[in-house]
Coordinates of C-alpha atoms and ligand atoms in Angstrom, one line a residue:
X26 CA 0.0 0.0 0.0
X27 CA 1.0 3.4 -0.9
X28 CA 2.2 6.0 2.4
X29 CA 0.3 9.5 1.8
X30 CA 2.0 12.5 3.7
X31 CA 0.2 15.9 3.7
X32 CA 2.2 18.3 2.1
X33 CA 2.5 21.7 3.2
X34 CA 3.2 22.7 0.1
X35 CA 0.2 22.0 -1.5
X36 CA -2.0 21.9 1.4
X37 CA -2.5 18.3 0.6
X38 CA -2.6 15.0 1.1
X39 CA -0.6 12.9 -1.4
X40 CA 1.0 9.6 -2.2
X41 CA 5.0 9.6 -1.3
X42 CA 6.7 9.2 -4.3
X43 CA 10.6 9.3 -4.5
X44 CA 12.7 10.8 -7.2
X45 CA 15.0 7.7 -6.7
X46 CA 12.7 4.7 -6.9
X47 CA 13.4 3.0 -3.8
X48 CA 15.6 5.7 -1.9
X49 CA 13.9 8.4 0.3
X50 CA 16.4 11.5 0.5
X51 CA 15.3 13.6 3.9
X52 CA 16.5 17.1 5.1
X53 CA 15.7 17.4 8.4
X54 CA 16.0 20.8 10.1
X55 CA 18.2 20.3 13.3
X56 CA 19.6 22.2 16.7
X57 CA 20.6 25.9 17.2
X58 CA 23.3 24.5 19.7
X59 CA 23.1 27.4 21.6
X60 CA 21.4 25.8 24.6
X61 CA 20.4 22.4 26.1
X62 CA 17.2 20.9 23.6
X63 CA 13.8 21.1 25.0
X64 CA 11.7 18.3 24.5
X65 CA 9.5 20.3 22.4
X66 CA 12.4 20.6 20.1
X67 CA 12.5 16.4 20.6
X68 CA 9.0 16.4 19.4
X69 CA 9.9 17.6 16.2
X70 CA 12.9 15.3 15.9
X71 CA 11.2 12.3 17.5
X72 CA 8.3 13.0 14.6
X73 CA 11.2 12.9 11.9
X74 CA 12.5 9.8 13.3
X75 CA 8.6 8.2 13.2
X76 CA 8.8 8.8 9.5
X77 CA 12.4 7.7 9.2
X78 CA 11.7 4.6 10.2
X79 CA 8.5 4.3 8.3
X80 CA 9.8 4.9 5.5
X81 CA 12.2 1.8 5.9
X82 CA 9.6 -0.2 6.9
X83 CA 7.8 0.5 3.6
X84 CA 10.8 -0.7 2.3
X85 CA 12.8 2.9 1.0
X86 CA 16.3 3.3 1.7
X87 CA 16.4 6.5 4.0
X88 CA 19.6 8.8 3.3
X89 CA 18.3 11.4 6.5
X90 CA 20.6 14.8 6.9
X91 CA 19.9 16.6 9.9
X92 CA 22.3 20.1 10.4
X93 CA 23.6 21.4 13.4
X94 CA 23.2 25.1 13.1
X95 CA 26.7 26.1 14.8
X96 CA 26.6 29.7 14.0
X97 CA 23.5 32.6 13.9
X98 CA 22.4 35.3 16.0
X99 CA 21.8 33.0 19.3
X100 CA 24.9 30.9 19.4
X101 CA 26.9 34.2 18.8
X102 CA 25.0 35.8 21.3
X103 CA 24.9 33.6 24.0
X104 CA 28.5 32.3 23.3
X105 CA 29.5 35.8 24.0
X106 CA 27.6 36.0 27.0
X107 CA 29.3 32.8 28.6
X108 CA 32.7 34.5 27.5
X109 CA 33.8 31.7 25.2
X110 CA 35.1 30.5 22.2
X111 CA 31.7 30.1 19.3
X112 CA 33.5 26.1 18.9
X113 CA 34.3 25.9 22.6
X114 CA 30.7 27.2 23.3
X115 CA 28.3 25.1 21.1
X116 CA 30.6 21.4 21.2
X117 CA 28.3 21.1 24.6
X118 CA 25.6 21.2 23.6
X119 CA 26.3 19.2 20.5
X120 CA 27.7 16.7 23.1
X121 CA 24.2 17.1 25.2
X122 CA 22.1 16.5 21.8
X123 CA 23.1 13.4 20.7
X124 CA 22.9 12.2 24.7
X125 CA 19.5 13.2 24.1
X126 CA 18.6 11.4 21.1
X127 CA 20.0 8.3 22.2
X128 CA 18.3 8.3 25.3
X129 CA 15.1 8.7 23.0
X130 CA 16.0 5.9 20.9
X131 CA 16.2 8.3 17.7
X132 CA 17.9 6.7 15.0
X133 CA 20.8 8.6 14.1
X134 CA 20.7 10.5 11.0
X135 CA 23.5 9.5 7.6
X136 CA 24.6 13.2 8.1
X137 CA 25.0 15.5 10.7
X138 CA 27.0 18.3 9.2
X139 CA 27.4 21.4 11.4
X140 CA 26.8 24.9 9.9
X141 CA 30.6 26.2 10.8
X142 CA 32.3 23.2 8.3
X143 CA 30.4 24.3 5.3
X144 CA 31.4 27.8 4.8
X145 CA 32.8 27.7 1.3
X146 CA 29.5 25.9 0.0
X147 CA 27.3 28.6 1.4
X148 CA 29.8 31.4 -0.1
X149 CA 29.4 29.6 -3.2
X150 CA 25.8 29.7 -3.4
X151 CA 25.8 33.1 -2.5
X152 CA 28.0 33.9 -5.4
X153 CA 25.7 32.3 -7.7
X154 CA 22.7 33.8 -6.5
X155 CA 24.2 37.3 -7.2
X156 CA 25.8 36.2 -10.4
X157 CA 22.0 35.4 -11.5
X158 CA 20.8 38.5 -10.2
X159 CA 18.7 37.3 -7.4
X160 CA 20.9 39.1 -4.7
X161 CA 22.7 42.4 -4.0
X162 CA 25.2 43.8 -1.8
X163 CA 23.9 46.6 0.7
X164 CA 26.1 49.6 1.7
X165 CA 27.6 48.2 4.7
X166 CA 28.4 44.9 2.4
X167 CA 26.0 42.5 3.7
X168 CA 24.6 40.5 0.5
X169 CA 20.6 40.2 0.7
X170 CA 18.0 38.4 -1.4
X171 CA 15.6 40.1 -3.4
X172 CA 12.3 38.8 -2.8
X173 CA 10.7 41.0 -5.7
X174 CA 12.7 39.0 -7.8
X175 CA 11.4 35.8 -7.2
X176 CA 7.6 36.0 -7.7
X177 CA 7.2 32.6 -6.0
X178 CA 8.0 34.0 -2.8
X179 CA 5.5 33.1 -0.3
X180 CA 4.3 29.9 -1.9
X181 CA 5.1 27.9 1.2
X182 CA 3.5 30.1 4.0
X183 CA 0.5 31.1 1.1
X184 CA 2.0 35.0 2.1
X185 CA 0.2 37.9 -0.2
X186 CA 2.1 39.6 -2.2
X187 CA 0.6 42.7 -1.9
X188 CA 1.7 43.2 1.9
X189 CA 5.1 42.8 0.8
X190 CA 7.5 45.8 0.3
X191 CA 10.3 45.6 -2.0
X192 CA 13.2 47.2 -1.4
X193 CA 12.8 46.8 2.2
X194 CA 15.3 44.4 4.2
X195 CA 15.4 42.6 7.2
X196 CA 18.8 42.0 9.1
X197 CA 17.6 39.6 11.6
X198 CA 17.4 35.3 11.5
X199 CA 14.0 35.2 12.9
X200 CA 11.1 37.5 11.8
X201 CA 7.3 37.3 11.5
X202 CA 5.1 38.0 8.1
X203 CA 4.4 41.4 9.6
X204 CA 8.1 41.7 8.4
X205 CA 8.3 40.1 5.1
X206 CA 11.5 41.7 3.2
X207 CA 14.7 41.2 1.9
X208 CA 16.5 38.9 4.1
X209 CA 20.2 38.3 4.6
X210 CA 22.4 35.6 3.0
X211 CA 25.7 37.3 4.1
X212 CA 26.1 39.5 7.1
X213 CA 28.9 41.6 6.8
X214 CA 30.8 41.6 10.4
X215 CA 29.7 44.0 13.2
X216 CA 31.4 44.4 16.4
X217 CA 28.3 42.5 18.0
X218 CA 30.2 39.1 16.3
X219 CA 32.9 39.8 18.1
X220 CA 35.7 37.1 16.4
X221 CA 33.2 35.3 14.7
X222 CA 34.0 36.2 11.0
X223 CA 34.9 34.2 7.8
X224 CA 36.6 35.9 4.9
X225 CA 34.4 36.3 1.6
X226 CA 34.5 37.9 -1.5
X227 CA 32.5 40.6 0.1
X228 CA 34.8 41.3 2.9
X229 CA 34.7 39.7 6.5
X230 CA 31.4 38.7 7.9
X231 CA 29.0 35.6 8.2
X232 CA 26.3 33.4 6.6
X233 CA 23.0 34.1 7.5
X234 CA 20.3 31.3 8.8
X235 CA 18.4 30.4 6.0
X236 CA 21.3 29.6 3.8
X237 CA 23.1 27.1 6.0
X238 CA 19.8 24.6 5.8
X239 CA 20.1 25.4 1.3
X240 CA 24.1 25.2 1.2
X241 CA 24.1 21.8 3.5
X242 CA 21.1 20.0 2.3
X243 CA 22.3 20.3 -1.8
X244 CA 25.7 19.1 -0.5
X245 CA 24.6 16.0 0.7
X246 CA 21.6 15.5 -1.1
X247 CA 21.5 17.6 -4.6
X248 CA 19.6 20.3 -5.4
X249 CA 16.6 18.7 -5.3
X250 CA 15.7 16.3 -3.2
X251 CA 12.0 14.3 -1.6
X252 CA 10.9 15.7 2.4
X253 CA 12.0 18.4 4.1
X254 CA 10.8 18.8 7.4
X255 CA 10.8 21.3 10.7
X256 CA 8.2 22.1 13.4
X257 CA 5.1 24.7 12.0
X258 CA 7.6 27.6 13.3
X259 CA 10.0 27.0 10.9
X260 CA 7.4 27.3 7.8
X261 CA 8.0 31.2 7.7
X262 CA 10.8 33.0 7.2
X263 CA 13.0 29.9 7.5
X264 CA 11.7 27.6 4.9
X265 CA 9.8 30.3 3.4
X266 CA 13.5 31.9 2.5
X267 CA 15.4 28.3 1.5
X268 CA 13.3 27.2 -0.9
X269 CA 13.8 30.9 -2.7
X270 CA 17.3 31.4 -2.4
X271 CA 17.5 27.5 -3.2
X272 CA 15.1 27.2 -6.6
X273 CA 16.5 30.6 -8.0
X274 CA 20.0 29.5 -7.6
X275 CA 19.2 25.6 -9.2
X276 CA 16.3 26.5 -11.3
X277 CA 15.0 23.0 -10.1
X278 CA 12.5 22.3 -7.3
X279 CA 13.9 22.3 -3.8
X280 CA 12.2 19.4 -2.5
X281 CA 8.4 17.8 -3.2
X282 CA 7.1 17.4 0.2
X283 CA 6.9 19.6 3.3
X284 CA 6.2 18.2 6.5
X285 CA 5.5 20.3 10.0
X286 CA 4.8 19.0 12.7
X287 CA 2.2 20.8 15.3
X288 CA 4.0 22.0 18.3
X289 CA 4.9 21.2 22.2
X290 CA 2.3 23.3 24.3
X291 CA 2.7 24.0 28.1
X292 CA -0.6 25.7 29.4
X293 CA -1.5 26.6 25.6
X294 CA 1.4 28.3 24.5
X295 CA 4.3 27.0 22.6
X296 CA 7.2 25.2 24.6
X297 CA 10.0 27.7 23.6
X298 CA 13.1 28.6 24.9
X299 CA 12.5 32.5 24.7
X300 CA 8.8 31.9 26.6
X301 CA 11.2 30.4 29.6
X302 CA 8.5 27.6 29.5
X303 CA 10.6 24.8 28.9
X304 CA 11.6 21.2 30.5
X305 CA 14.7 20.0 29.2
X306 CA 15.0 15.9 28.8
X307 CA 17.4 15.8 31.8
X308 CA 14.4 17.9 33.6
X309 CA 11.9 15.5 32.9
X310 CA 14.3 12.1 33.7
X311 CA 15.6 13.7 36.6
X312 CA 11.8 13.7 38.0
X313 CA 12.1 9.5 37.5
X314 CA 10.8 9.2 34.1
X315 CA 12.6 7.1 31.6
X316 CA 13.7 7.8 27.9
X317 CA 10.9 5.5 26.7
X318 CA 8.1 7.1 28.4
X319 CA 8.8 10.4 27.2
X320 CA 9.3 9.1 23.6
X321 CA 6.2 7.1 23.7
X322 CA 4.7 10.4 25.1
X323 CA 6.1 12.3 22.2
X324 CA 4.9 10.0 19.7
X325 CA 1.8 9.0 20.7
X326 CA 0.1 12.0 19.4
X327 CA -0.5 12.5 15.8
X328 CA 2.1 14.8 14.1
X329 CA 0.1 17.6 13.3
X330 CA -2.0 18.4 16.4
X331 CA -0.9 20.2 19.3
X332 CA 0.0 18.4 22.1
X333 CA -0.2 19.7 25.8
X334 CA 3.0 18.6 28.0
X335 CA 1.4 17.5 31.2
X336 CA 3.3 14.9 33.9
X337 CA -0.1 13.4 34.0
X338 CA 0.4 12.8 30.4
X339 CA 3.6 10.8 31.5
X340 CA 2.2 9.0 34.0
X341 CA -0.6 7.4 31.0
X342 CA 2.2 6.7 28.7
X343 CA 3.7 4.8 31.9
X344 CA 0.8 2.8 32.1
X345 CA 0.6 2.2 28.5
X346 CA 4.1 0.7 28.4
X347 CA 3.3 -1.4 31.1
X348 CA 0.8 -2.8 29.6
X349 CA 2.7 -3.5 27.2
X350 CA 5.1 -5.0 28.5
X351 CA 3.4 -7.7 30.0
X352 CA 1.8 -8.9 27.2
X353 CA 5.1 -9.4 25.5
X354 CA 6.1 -11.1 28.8
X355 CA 3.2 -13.4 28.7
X356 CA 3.5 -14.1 24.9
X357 CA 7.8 -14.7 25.8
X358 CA 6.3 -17.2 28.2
X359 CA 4.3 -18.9 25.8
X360 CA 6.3 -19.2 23.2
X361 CA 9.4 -20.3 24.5
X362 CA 11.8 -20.2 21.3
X363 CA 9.0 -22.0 19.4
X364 CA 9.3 -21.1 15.8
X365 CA 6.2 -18.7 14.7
X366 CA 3.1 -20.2 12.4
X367 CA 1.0 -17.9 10.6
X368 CA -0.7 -15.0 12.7
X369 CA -3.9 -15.6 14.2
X370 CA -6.9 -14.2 12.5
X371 CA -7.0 -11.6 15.3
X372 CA -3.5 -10.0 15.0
X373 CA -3.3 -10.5 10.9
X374 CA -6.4 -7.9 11.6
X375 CA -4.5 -5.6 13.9
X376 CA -1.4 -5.8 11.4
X377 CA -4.0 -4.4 8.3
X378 CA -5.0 -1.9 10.6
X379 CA -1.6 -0.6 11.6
X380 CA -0.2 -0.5 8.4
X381 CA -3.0 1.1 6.7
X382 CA -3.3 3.6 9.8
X383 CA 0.4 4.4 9.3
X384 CA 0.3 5.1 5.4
X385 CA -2.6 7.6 6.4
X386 CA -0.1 10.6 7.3
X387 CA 1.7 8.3 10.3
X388 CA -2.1 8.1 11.8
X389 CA -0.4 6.7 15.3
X390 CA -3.2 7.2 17.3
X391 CA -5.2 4.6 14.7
X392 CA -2.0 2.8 14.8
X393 CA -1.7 2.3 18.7
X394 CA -5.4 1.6 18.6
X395 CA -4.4 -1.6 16.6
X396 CA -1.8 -2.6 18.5
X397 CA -3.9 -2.3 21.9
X398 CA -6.7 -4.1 20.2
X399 CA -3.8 -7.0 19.5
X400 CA -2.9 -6.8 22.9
X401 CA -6.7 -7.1 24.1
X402 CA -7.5 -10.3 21.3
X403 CA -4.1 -11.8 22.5
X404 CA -5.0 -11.9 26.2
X405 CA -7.9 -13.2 25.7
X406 CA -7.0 -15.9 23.8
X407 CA -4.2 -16.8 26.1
X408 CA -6.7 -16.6 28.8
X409 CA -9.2 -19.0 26.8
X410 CA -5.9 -21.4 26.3
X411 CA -7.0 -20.9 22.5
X412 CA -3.0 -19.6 21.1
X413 CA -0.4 -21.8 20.8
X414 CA 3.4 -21.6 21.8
X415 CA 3.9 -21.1 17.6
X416 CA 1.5 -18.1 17.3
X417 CA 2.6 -16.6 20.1
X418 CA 6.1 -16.8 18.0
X419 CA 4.2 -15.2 15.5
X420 CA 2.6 -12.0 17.6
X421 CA 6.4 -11.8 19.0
X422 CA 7.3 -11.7 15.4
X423 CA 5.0 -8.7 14.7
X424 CA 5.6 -7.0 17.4
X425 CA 9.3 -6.7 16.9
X426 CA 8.8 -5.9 13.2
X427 CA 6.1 -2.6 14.4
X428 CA 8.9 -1.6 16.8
X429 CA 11.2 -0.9 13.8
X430 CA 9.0 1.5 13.3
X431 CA 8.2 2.8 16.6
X432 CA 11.2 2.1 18.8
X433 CA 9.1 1.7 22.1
X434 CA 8.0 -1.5 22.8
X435 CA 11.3 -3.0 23.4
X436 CA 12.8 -2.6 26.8
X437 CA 16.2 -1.3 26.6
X438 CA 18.9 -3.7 27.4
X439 CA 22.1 -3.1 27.5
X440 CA 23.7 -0.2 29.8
X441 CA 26.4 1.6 28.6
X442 CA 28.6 2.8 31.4
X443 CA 28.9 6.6 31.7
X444 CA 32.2 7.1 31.2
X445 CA 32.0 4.7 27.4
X446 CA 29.3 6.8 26.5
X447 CA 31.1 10.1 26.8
X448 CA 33.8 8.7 25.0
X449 CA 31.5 7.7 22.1
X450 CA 29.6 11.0 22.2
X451 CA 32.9 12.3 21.8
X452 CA 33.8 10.3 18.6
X453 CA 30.4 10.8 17.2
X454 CA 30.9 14.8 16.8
X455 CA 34.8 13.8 15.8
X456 CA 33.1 11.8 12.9
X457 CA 30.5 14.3 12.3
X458 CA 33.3 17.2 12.3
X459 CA 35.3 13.9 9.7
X460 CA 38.3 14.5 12.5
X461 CA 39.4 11.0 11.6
X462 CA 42.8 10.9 14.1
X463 CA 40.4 12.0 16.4
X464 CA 37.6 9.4 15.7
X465 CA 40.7 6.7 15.8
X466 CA 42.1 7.8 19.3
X467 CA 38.8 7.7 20.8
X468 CA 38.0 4.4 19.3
X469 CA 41.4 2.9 21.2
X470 CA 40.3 4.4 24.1
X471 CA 36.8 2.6 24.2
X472 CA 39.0 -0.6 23.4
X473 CA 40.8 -0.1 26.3
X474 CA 37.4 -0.1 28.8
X475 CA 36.2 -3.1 26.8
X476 CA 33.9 -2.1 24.5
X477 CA 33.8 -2.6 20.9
X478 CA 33.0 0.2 18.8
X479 CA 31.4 -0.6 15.0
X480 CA 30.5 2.0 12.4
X481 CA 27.5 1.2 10.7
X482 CA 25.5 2.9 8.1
X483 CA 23.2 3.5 10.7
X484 CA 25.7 5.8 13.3
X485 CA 28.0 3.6 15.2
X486 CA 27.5 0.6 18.5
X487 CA 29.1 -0.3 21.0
X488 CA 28.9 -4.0 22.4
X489 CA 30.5 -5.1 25.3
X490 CA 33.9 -6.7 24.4
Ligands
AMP507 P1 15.6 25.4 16.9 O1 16.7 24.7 17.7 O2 14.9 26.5 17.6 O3 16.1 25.8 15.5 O4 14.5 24.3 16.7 C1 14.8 23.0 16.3 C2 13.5 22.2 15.9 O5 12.6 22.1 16.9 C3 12.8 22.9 14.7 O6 12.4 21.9 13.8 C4 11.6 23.6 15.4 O7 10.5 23.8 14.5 C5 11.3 22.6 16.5 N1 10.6 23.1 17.7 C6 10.9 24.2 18.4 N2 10.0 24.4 19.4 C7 9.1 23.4 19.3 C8 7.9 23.0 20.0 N3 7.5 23.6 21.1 N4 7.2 21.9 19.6 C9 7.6 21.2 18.5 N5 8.7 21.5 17.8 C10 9.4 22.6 18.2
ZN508 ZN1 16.9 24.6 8.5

């Protein structure tokens, strides 16, 4: 059956359909590392990493690049603020991210390139959009887009044209649609960047936002490509201003489907940073919940409604998890290594549902519907002494294979020690930053606690030696 995503773009709901047959190509719109994530950031991430792995389970090859924005107006802010080095300054929280999306069993991305290593490319595009016209240098030799020259400007956020004032220009990252103008590609240096600068043909100064995501995405992926996806905040100006600067430098479409997801609420308002209404995933494990209960939390709630962040809310998924958990205890029991028949009747039912629940637009609530009506069907049967040791094999089976795609009904298993885990945290930004010497030390050093560390198209594990 065919998976149908609703499209931003179009306002739509429509069959996924690669430009690769068989590969799905994803840009995924990652951390300002400016701060520690909240988890309403996670539920954007944990949203991508739902249709990451559904797209594998629908049998796509996933190439998935999620940036780490290393420079903007925040990190240079804030980094000056702490009185540190930019690098020095955002490796933390680099370090904290992908702590983070481990402990929410987020499948790591192919890519992971940071903003700060991809200078030249973004120079380069920038040159290219002025060579074509579609950009001009302001007096104090910051290099802006001209949104009057690009009539499709405003297709994404459906903005009217007739608000919009041409010549006008708008110096900051983040902006609302009161504020639609010409936005920056190249900030020419101010003393508010301090020693943050890069040399360009323009003189000393810096990228802007926007064209980190255009620059870093065509690297990795080409100039066109299938998803791109963010929270509903990032719709305007930030992929409002990519797909511009990025389909009047190629002359090709950026990418065929936008995805949003709906947003993290506290008390009806948006979880954000800036509101000071946040819980960061330490904040909410240090309270006693686990990893898996705040994914499951995160998940359980279809992608595009807003979900309220309540502890109650944690307590349910709690429950939830318990329950499943013994059912897959009681159906371990009964199986005892037998090898699985053919489903019964019951879960070959629940396993239509899911699936077709999931090609609707990842319709989890549907989805978990099914799999609680398994769980129902299969106690009942097991109280009625009516499934055998081989169909219980067979619900086993088909419950591991709808955990590829949601990564919660498995109980973690093995601990990593703290101290193995920094190390690999350490030699997952080495690898990310392609500081191979680096990468190689660390590797000896995991050796020598006893671990095994393998790189795998998927990110790299560690096994106990
Ligand atoms: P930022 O680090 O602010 O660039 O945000 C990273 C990602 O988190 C983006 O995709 C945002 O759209 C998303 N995001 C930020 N706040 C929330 C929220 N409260 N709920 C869901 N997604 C969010
Ligand atoms: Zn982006």
């Amino acid at each position: 059956m065919s998976f149908r995503v609703y499209n931003t773009l179009t306002r739509r709901l429509e069959e996924f359909v690669p430009q690769q047959p068989g590969h799905a190509r994803l840009y995924t719109c990652g951390p300002t590392v400016y701060n520690i994530a909240h988890i309403g950031n996670f539920r954007a991430y944990v949203f991508e990493d739902l249709l990451r792995r559904w797209l594998q389970f629908k049998g796509f090859r996933v190439t998935q690049v999620m940036n780490l924005t290393d420079v903007d107006d925040k990190t240079i802010r804030d980094s000056q603020a702490a009185g540190q080095p930019l690098t020095e300054f955002t490796a933390q929280f680099k370090h904290a991210f992908f702590d983070d999306i481990r402990a929410l069993n987020i499948e790591p991305a192919e890519h992971y390139p940071a903003a700060t290593d991809h200078i030249p490319e973004m120079i380069h595009l920038i040159q290219v959009l002025l060579d074509k016209g579609y950009a001009y240098q302001s007096d104090d030799g910051s290099i802006y887009f001209s949104i009057d020259k690009w009539p499709s400007y405003g297709k994404l956020a459906q903005l009217n044209r007739e608000g919009m004032r041409p010549g006008a220009r708008i110096t900051a990252d983040e902006y609302d649609k009161e504020n639609v103008a010409d936005f920056a590609l190249w900030k020419a240096w101010d003393e508010q960047d301090g020693d943050v600068a890069w040399e360009s043909p323009w003189g000393r100064g810096r990228p802007g936002w926007h064209i980190e995501c255009s620059a870093m995405s065509m690297k990795y992926l080409g100039p066109s490509f299938d998803i791109h996806t963010g929270g509903v905040d990032n719709i305007f100006p930030h992929h409002e201003d990519e797909i511009a600067q990025s389909e009047a430098a190629t002359g090709q479409p950026f990418a065929t489907y936008w995805l949003h997801c709906a947003h993290l609420m506290v008390d009806g308002q948006k979880m954000s940073k800036s509101r000071g209404n946040f819980y960061t995933l330490r904040d909410v494990l240090a309270q006693g919940y686990t990893g898996r209960e705040i994914r499951y939390e995160l998940l359980a709630t279809h992608y595009r409604a807003p979900l309220n962040f309540t502890f109650a809310s944690l307590v349910a998924a709690r429950t939830a998890l318990r329950r499943i958990d013994e059912f897959t205890a009681r159906l371990a029991e009964l199986a005892q290594g037998a090898a699985a028949a053919d489903l019964p009747g019951w879960a070959d039912t629940a396993a239509l549902h899911f699936e077709a629940a999931m090609d609707d637009d990842l319709n989890i609530s549907a989805a978990l519907a099914a799999l609680f009506a398994a769980i129902r069907e299969g106690n009942a049967a097991m109280d009625a002494k009516t499934l055998t040791p081989e169909g219980a094999a067979a619900v086993q089976d088909l419950f591991r294979r709808w955990d590829t795609a949601l990564g919660v009904l498995q109980k973690p298993t093995q601990v990593i020690p703290d101290d193995v885990q920094a190390l690999l945290d350490r030699r997952q930004v080495a690898r990310a930053e392609k500081d191979w010497a680096q990468s190689d030390a660390l590797r000896d050093e995991i050796t020598a606690r006893g671990w095994t560390v393998k790189d795998t198209p998927k990110g790299q594990t560690a096994t106990k030696a």
